[in-house]
Structure formats: structure tokens, C-alpha cells
């Protein structure tokens, strides 16, 4: 039986000089200079150089070296030595070595070349060994933690709502059908209606989970299965939930900036370091500015990625656009004067990462907005009925988690931010 | 515009005597004694008595009182007064009142009666206003937080794997088909194969998300959509991951015990207070003990709920059964001597809440176990291929989150622990 890892590679520093450690991971590189041999060991957190020397290293370890291949799984016990020559100023002299699994030559290069995305996604589990991917997904986990900490701090309760549903949330038709025993059901495109209903009991709720859109267009920023961070709060307006989302944005930027050096090492240039505020730009002002810059945009139009990028010059890497024309927003959005609505989008690095609004909390208003959009209130009766029994004013947002990562890490395709993407043509691995 | 809530009802204590506060919530109870009138206000966290007195309370507030119904949504500004008579020793004298939405008479009683479960689930969003439900689901959120804190502490990374898949995880047939554009795909019954593959890159991963089983039997402990807490770690054995799961169990018991008084107020008697250890009982010993108690159980049989309950007498409210016969476990379970396996179940309050094992990490062993179970390795080629490229030894567990809540809160049906349950006959609301 092999011993337990005592350290991650990132924890091996010159201060440990003379200490015995146990490391586990994969053979990243092998170099045989005759009397001196090197193994570069990779684990999730980084690399360490193992140095083998004739006369110093036990015979059976030297023998194992000759049989090693790249990506073999090894555990090593050894002594740390500070070193002027080794990378990061430290190396480990093995006293014992266990080869726990052998690896065949990989089907794609993870060391020097970056194969095309299709090849990488085909062999995704192997591709994920690439240090760049390890950095993206360990950081993603940290970002999730930051998001939840803000929401817990604001007394939101984490919930799970069903992903198998019988009616469309927003009346659209782009749903994936599921055969649920004897009937046809659908995959949920959003927890919107559930989270609104939950404000009548749990008041402040959030959910982080999958959402499904059967959209046929295949772009760099769309996925058919994505992770949505949904929050909704009773007795709050869209300004209040923007405060929450602004806190999240600032925390995420800070978390990313802490890892800037490490990210740059693996070829990622995150968009910005810390930010002190996320400006709230009225839709009218945004349209005026864009017109001034020569964009063909008229009041009532949605803004596209190019326009949203152009506005960064004025408002920085993260800004809100607020008070969209009501016609651009879903039926449950509260109106304000002048055909506008109490709504907003959060734009980071030109990408729309979140949308939110104050919602309508009165049944009659809600039915009226449905009719305006050609939706039949009868089809939403089970949802509308809840509004008869004490629905509080409420507001919330939906944040596309994969897009957020794409935006803050400045990735050129949302698929880089998803372990196993699902799109128009891809349903495996 | 109504003012922002400054406090939750639970924060209104006699120490706030003389302070002005703003509360928001629902009218739980109305009592009119003529010159004195009471409103009991409910929010997510509890209740507060609002006291109205002719001469003291503003006229417009008294007028609004006469129009109030139960479950109307109100925001109130008022002054806190310590009181010897009022419940919890405190009351609030309103100086201003906003009625933000009216409620019709509810379709079910949430105050005194407990209607049958079917009626409650039919009106679930209204039923959730019941204080018992508020307690269950705020605690559920806290339990999630505890689980994640343990896993973060052990350096697990949170991941999301796809729920739309093309092959069955374990070769079973009980899958829900999804029409994914031009092809048929399925809803994932478990992230098992993905999380195993991820140990070759991210080493320690966990996922908390939905899982789907198209099982036709409808019991008190089964759901067709449930929340699974899945963890998997490279360079760990089943004993190591049991250590992690034991930490989680102890943390959850402690969290629940902190709320024992509040839970009892709403009719919930959680099973135990803090526990110091979770014993690991060999399968053979469990079978012997059960035989000794007169149960008709033979080596090789799975244990049922009744037997698992009987064993609590010996091992307490939470225990592991370890080293199950290999034939009872899935193909990816590592064998040990004597036809047994490096596997375990975690039993809490007689309910199997989690299962785990050391997994096989060599391709040839895995193929052999598949064949033993009549599974064709060719159908798993894309999974098996990953084992060629440096798969580390690994172990993990799957924990049924809804069952965990059911077990620790001593609920008699898992549906009480799910906001909107999905079962054989229920796909709405």
C-alpha cells in the first residue's frame, strides 16, 4: 500500500529544506542526463522537480525511473532540498517511489502544443490535465464559493427546484422534451417561476444548478446546458438586488486578481484586477453614447456584444445597463414610466453575464403583460394562482456562471469554462 | 414606496426596547379586542406581535387593520417595547403600515390543521409558508453549507458535470429519455463516471446537483429526481473518504442540534444531538448480529430499512456498514479478499443516506468486473479509454441529500424534505 500524500506540489518551498514529504501525481517530464535524472511531477496545484542521483538515490528507485512514461501515476517519498538551480528554488530527492498506474502515449498533446478545440473536447478528460484547465476549474470552484458567501451574508437560503417541468417558463418553445413515464415533460430553461413563488415563503432564495435551452444556434457564447446562478428576494427592488450582484462582482474580481500571476503562467490574462464600483448606466444614455460612436442603434433595440464592448471604454470592465424598454424584457418584469422597466443586465468584458429586474407581484398586472406578449394566462394558471395568496414585492437575477468565468478570465469561447460542454452537435463525452 | 426591512422577526428582542424598526412579512393572525388589536406578523425567521391601541396608534394604521386578511403582505414601521404579557417578552407598536398585497382565503390550512400530503403538495408554494416547512428548508441550506465547508477544507474542488448523457452509468435501463435535437439522449442517474475521470486531473472533486432514476416504484424514500452530493478523490481509499464523510456527519449533527429547540416548536424531533464518532461495522458482523436478533438474513443479502433500524440499538444513530459482498456492488467497486469489496454505506436513523467505495483504477480489472455482471465493455469504451492515460487510485461517495435531511430530522417521508417533489405520479407543481 502506498503512503498518503502529505503535501501538494505548491506547498513544497525552500523552507521545507531537510523535511521528508510524500507527493502524488503524474509524470509530466522525464530527463535522463546519465548520473543525474529528473522527474517533473505534476499534481493539481503545480509541479515539483524530483532529482535522482547515482550513489544517492536508492537502486530500486533508479530502476523504476527507466520504466517510467509521461502521465504514469506515481507516489513518491523523498527529502526536500533548497536549490539554486532548480525551478522555484527547490527539489525533492526520492527515497521511495510507487508506480500506481501506467499511461499509454496520450491521444493529444498536453505539454507544448494546444490542439484544436474539437480534438480537446473529444478527449476532454485527458485534456483537463493541461495546467491551464486545472487553473480554470480550480478558480471556478473558488468563484462559486465567493458567490455563495455573498448570498449567505445577505441571508439568502440555498434551494433546489425541479428540472423536469410541464410548462415553459417564459412561453417560448425552445425546450428539450423528456419522456416522463407515460407523459411528455420538459427540461427547465430557468427556475424563474419557482424562485418567484418561493419568495412568498423563504423570502430570499438562491439556486445554482443546470438550465436547458434547446436553441439551435451554435455560437461561442451559447450552450444548451449551462449553470445558472439564480437569486430572488422578497421586499427588494432591482436596485437592492443590483447591490447584491455588485458585491458578488467585486468579490469575484478580487478573487481572480489574487491568482493573476499564476493565471498568466498558464497563458490566461484575466481582464482586470480589483474594481471599486460597478456603474449603473441608463439604457437611454447607453443608446445615446453608442449613436455618438457611430453605431446604428435605435431606442428599443437590444445591444449586441460589439456595442457592449465599445461601452467598456466609458464604464470600465463591469457595468450595469438599467431600465430597458419593457418590450425587450419578459412578461414578469415590472414596468416604470415611459415604456421602460425596472430591469438590468450586468455586462462584464462586453459579455452579458446576468439579467435581473423587479418582478410584477400582482396577478392582474401579470396577466395583462402576458396578453401583451400573446401568452395565454390560462396556461400559467398554477403559477398565477400563487399570486392570490400573499405574493410579496420581489426582485432577482439570473447569472450565467459559465459566461461569468469566460468573461473574467478573458476566454474566447464559453466551452473553455465548462468541463463537458453540451451544444448543438455535442452530447458526449 | 415602502421602507426596507431593518430586522427579521427573530431579531426583535426586549433589548431593543424603545428602538424604531421596520419589519416585513405576512399577517399570521388578527385579534380585535376593541380598544386593543393585535397582528401577529410572520416572516421566514419567526413571529412578532404588533399591538395597536386606540389613542396610541395612528388613525390610518387602525383603519388599515380593519381591512386586513390573513396572509396579506405588510411592511410595518414601529417601536419595540419589552412586555411581560406578549409572547417572547416583546411587542411592536406600529407607527406606519403598508399593505403591499392582498391575499384571498388560502386553499389549505397552514395555521392549525395539517392537511394530507397530496393536498399540501398540490398547493406546495402556499404550504411552504407553514413554519415547519420554513424550518426544514432554512436548515437544509445550512446543512449544505456545512457539507461544502468540510469538502473545501479537504481541498475538494466543486464541479458540474452534464445531466444530459448518451449512455447509462451503471448499465441499468431505468433512464428518462430526452429528445436532444435529432437524437435520443438520457438524464444522468449519477455523475459517477465523470467524477471518476476527473480524479485524473482535478484529483478531488465534488458535485451537488440533480440525479434522475426512472424507477417505477413509489415509496416513502424514493424520488425520481433527487439531489446527490457526489465526491471523489485521487490517492484516497474508502477508509479515507469515510473519514471525510464522518466529518460531514458530525458537522451536520452539530448544526441540527443547535436548532433543536426551534425545531421542536414546529413539531420536528431531530434524531440526536452531537455525536463523537460514526462506527464502522463489518458487513459480516452486521449479518451475525441480525441473525442473532432473529432476522432472516443470509450472507450475500442486502440489508433493509427494518434491519438497519434494528442495528441502531448497537451502533447508535449513525454508523457505517463496510466491506459488502462484491456481488452487491456496482462493477467499478474494488474487490478485497473473500468475495468482499472495499465498500460502505452510511446509515443514519435506519436510512441508507450514502454509499461509497474504493474504485477500480485499472482498465483490465474494470472490464473483467463488467463482464461478470453481463455488461459489454464496448459500450463503455469512451469511459474505459480514459483509464489508459494515467488513472490514479481513487475512492468516493454518493450522498442522497434529501434522504440525509429526512433522516436527521426524523421525517416520515422524503417528500417533506423536497420543495417540489418528482415521483411516479407527480411532475407538477
Short mmCIF file of C-alpha atoms in Angstrom, two decimals, chain B residues 290 293 295-297 302-312 319:
data_model
loop_
_atom_site.label_atom_id
_atom_site.label_comp_id
_atom_site.label_asym_id
_atom_site.label_seq_id
_atom_site.Cartn_x
_atom_site.Cartn_y
_atom_site.Cartn_z
CA UNK B 290 -29.12 -9.51 12.78
CA UNK B 293 -31.82 -10.89 16.70
CA UNK B 295 -33.82 -11.61 11.26
CA UNK B 296 -33.87 -13.94 8.25
CA UNK B 297 -30.73 -12.61 6.62
CA UNK B 302 -28.66 -6.62 1.17
CA UNK B 303 -29.95 -5.17 4.43
CA UNK B 304 -33.35 -3.47 4.51
CA UNK B 305 -34.60 -0.43 6.42
CA UNK B 306 -36.02 -2.56 9.22
CA UNK B 307 -32.69 -4.31 9.78
CA UNK B 308 -30.79 -1.04 9.56
CA UNK B 309 -33.09 0.39 12.22
CA UNK B 310 -32.56 -2.63 14.45
CA UNK B 311 -28.79 -2.12 14.31
CA UNK B 312 -29.12 1.41 15.75
CA UNK B 319 -22.95 4.08 11.55
#
